[in-house]
mmCIF file of C-alpha atoms in Angstrom:
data_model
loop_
_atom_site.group_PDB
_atom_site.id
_atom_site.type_symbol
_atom_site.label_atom_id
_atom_site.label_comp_id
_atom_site.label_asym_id
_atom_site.label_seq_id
_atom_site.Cartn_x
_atom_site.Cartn_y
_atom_site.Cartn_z
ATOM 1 C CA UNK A 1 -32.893 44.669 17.906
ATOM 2 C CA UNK A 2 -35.037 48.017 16.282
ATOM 3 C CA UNK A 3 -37.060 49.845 18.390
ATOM 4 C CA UNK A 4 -39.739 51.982 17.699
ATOM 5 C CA UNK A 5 -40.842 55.383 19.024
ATOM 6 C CA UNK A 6 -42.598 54.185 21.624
ATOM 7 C CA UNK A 7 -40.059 51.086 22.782
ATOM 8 C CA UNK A 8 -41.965 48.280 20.497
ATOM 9 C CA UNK A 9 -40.385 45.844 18.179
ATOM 10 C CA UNK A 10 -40.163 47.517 14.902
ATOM 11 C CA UNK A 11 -39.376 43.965 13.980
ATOM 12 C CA UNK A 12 -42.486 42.280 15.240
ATOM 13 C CA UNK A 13 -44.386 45.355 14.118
ATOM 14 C CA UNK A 14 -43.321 45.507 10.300
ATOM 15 C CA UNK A 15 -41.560 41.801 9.650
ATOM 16 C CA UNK A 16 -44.608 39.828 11.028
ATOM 17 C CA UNK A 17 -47.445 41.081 8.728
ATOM 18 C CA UNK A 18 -44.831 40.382 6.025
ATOM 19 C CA UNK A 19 -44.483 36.394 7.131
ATOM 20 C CA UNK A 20 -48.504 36.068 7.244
ATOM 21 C CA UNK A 21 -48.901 38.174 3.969
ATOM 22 C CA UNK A 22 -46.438 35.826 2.330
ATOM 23 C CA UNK A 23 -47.988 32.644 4.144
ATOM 24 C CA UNK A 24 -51.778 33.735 2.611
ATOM 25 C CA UNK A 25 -49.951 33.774 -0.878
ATOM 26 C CA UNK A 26 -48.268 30.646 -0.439
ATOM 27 C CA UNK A 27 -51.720 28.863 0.306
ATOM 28 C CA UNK A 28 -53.263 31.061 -2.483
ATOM 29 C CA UNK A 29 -51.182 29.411 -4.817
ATOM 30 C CA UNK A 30 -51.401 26.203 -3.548
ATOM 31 C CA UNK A 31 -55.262 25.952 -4.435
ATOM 32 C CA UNK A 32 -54.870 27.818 -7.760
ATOM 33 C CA UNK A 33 -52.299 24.942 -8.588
ATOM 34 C CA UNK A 34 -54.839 22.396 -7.164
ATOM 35 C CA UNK A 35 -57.895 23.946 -8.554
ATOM 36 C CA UNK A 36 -56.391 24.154 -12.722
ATOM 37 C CA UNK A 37 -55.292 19.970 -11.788
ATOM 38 C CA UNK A 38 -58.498 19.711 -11.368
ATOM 39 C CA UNK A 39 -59.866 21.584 -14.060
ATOM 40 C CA UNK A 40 -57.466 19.982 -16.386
ATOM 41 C CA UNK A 41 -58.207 16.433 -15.423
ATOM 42 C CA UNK A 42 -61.825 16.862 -15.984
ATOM 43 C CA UNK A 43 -61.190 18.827 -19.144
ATOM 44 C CA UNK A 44 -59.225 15.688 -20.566
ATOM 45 C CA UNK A 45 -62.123 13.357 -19.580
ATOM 46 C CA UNK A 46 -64.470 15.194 -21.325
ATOM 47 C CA UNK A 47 -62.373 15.313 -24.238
ATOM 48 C CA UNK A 48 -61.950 11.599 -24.215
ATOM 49 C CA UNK A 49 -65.736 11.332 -23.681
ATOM 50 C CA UNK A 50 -66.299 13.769 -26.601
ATOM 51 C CA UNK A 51 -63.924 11.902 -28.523
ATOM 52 C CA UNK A 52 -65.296 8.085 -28.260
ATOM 53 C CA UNK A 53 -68.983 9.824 -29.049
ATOM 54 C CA UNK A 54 -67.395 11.320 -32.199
ATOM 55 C CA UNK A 55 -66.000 8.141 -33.380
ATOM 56 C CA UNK A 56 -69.245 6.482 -33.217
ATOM 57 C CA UNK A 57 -71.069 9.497 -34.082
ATOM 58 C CA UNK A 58 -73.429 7.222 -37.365
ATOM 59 C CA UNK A 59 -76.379 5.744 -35.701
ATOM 60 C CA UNK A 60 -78.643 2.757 -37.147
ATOM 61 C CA UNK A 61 -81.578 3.488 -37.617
ATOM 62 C CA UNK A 62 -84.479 0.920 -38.134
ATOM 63 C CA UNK A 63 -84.442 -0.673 -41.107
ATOM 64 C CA UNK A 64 -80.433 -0.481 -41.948
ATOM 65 C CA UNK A 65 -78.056 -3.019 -41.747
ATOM 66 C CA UNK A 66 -76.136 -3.378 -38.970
ATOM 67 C CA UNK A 67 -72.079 -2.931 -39.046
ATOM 68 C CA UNK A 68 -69.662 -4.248 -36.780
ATOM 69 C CA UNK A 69 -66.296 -6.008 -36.665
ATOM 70 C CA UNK A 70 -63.677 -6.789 -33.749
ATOM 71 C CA UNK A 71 -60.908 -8.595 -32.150
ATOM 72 C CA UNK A 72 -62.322 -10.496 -29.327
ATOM 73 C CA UNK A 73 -59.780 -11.561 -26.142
ATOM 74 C CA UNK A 74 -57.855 -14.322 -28.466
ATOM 75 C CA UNK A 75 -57.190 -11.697 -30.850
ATOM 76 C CA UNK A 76 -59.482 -13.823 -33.610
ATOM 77 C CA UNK A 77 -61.591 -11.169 -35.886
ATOM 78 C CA UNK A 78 -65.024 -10.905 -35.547
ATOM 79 C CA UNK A 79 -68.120 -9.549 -37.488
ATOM 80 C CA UNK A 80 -71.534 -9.205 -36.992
ATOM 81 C CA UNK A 81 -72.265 -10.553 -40.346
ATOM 82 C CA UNK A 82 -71.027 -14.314 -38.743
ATOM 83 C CA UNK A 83 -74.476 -14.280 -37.821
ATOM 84 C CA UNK A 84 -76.293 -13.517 -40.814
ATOM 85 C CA UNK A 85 -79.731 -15.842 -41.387
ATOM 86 C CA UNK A 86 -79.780 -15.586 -37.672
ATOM 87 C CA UNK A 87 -81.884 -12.918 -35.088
ATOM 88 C CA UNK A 88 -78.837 -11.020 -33.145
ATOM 89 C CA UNK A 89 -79.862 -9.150 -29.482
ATOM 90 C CA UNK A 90 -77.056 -6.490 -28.839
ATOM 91 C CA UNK A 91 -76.928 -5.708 -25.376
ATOM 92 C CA UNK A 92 -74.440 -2.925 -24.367
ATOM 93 C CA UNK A 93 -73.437 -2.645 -20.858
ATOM 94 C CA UNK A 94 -70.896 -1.704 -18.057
ATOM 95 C CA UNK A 95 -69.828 -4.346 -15.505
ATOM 96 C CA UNK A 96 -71.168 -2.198 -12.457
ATOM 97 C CA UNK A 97 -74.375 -1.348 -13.729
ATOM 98 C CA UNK A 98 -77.031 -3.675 -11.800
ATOM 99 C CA UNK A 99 -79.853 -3.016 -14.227
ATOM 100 C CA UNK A 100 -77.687 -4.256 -17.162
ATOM 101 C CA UNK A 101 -76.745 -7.600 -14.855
ATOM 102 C CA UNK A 102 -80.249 -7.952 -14.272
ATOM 103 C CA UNK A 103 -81.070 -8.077 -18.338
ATOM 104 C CA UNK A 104 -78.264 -9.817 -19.369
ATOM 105 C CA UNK A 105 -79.338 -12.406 -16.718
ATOM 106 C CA UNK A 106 -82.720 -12.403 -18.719
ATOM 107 C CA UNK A 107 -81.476 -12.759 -21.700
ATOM 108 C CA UNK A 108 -78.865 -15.195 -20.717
ATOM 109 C CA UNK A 109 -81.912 -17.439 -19.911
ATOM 110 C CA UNK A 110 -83.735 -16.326 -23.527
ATOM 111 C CA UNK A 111 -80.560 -17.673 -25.193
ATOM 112 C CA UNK A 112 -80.592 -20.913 -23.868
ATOM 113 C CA UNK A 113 -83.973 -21.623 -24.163
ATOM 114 C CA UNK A 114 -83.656 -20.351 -28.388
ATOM 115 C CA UNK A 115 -80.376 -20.786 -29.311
ATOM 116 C CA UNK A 116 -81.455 -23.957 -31.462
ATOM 117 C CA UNK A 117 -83.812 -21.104 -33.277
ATOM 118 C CA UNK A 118 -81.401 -19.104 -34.763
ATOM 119 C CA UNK A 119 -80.947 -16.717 -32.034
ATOM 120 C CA UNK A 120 -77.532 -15.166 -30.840
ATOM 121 C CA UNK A 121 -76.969 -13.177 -27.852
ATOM 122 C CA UNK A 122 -74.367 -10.409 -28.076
ATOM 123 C CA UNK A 123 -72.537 -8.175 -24.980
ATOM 124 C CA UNK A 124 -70.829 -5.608 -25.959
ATOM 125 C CA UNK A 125 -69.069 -3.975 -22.367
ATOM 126 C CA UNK A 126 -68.733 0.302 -22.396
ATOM 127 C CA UNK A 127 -66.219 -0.420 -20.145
ATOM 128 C CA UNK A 128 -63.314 1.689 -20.028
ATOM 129 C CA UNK A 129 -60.893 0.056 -18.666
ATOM 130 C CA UNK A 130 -60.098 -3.382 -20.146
ATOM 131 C CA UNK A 131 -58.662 -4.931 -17.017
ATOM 132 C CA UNK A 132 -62.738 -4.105 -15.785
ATOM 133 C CA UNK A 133 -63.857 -6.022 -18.789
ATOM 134 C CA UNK A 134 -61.101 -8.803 -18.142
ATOM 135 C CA UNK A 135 -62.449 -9.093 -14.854
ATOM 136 C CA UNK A 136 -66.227 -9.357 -16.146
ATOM 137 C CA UNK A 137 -65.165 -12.134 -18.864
ATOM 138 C CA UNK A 138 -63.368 -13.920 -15.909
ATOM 139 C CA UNK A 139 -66.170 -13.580 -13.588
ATOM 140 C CA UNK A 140 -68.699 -15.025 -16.119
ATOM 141 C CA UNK A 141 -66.195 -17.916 -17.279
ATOM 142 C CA UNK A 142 -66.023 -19.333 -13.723
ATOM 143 C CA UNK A 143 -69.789 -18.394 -12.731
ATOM 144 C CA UNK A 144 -71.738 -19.361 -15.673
ATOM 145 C CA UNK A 145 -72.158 -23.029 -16.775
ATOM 146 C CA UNK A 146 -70.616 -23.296 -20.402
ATOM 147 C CA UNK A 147 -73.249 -24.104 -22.439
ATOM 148 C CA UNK A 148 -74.426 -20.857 -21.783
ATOM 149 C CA UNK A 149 -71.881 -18.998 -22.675
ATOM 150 C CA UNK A 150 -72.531 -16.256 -24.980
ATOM 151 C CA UNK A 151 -70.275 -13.659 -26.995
ATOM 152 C CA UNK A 152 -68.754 -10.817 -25.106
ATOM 153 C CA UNK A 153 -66.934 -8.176 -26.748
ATOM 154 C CA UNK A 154 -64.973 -5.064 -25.929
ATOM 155 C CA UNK A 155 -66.289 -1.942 -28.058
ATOM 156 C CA UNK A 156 -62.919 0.229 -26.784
ATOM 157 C CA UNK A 157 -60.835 -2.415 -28.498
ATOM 158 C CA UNK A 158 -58.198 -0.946 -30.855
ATOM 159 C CA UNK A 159 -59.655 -1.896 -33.839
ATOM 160 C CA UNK A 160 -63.620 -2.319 -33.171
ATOM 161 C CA UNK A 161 -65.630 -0.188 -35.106
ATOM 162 C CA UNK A 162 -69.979 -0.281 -35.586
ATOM 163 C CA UNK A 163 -72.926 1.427 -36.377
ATOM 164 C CA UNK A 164 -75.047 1.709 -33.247
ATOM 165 C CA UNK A 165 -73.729 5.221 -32.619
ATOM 166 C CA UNK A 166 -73.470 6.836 -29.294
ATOM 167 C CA UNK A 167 -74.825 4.995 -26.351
ATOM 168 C CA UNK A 168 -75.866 6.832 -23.759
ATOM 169 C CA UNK A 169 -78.123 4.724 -21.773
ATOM 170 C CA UNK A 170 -77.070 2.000 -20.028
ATOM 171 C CA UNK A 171 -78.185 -0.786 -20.831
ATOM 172 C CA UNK A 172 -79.108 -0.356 -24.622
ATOM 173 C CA UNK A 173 -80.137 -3.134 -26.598
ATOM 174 C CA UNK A 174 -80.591 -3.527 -30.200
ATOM 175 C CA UNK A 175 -82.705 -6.635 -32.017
ATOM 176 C CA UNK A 176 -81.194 -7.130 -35.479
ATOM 177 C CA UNK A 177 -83.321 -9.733 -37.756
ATOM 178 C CA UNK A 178 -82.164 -12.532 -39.957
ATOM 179 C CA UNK A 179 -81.473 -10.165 -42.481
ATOM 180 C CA UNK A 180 -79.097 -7.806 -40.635
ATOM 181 C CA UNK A 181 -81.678 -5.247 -39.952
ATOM 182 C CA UNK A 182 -82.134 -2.916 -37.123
ATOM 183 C CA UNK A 183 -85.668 -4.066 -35.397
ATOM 184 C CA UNK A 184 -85.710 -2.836 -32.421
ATOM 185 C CA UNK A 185 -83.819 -0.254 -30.174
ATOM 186 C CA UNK A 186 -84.386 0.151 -26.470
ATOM 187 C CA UNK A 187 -82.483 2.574 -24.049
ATOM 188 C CA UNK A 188 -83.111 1.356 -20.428
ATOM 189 C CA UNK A 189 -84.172 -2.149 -19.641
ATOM 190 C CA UNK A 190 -85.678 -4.737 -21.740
ATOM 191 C CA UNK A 191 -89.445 -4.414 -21.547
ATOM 192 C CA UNK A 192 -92.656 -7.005 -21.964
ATOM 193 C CA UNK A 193 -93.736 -5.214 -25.407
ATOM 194 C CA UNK A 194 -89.734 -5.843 -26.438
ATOM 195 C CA UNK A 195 -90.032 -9.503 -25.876
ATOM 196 C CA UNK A 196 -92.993 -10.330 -27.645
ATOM 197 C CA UNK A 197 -91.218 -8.264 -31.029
ATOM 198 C CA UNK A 198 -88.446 -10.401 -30.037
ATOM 199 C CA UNK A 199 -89.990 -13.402 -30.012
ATOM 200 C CA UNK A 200 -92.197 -12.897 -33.231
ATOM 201 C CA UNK A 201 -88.788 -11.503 -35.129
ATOM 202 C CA UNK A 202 -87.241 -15.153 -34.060
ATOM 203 C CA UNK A 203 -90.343 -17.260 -35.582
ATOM 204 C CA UNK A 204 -90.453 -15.266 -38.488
#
């Protein structure tokens, strides 16, 4: 054992800063590891996010045609233009968001009611996870009768690809006419003024 001058521990004295130096740097570099995980995972989300805006960075506007094509849960190829001569709603939504239930629910109801008028309702799920959209499709499927069933498609499908451009909102919902023009675009619900354009762009 090392004494000092005055009959302390040099050991205690000298060694024991050392061990709680060395412990503070250990825990230092702990959170510096934890903190650049962090910053790294929400770096890659944001480049995903980035990315999916960028892809559909062209936007309708009113008066264009309206573009899109994809795979539904069979695999079978579909196109907006299936439903050309006919008044389209597009309704984009995520399966947790309770104003977009409460539209689609709304609309659900529209279709039925006009579906013999040339109407067709459209969902077209954000979500990004497809066992989340799985789940949705599955939930609706045992849940809703079958005659009022409607079209439900996954935009992060390999292989979809549009023209409505970067949604933001949630809902958004788009009114394309019997010609396969862009009539009406709303961000947020479905409002009173929207379903009397609706309504008039069906009898027209």
């Amino acid at each position: 054992m090392t004494w000092g001058k005055n009959g302390k521990n040099f050991a205690a004295e000298h060694i024991g800063p050392r061990i709680i130096i060395r412990h503070r740097h250990s825990h230092l570099e702990e959170s510096l590891k934890m903190n650049l995980r962090q910053f790294f995972g929400i770096a890659v989300t944001v480049f995903f996010a980035l990315s999916a805006n960028a892809s559909f960075a062209q936007q309708i506007k009113p008066g264009q045609a309206a573009v899109m094509q994809n795979p539904d849960l069979n695999g079978k190829a579909f196109s907006i233009n299936d439903y050309a001569g006919k008044t389209v709603l597009v309704s984009f939504f995520t399966s947790g968001c309770n104003v977009c239930s409460r539209d689609l629910k709304l609309m659900r109801e529209f279709y039925v009611n006009n579906k013999n008028k040339k109407f067709v309702l459209l969902a077209v799920s954000l979500d990004t996870s497809r066992d989340d959209f799985s789940e949705y499709v599955q939930l609706i499927e045992l849940s809703v009768p079958k005659d009022q069933h409607f079209p439900i498609i996954w935009r992060a499908a390999p292989g979809h690809n549009d023209n409505f451009g970067a949604i933001t909102h949630k809902p958004t919902h788009f009114v394309i006419d019997a010609k396969g023009k862009l009539q009406i675009k709303r961000e947020g619900t479905f409002l009173a003024e929207d379903w009397d354009k609706l309504w008039e762009t069906i009898s027209e």
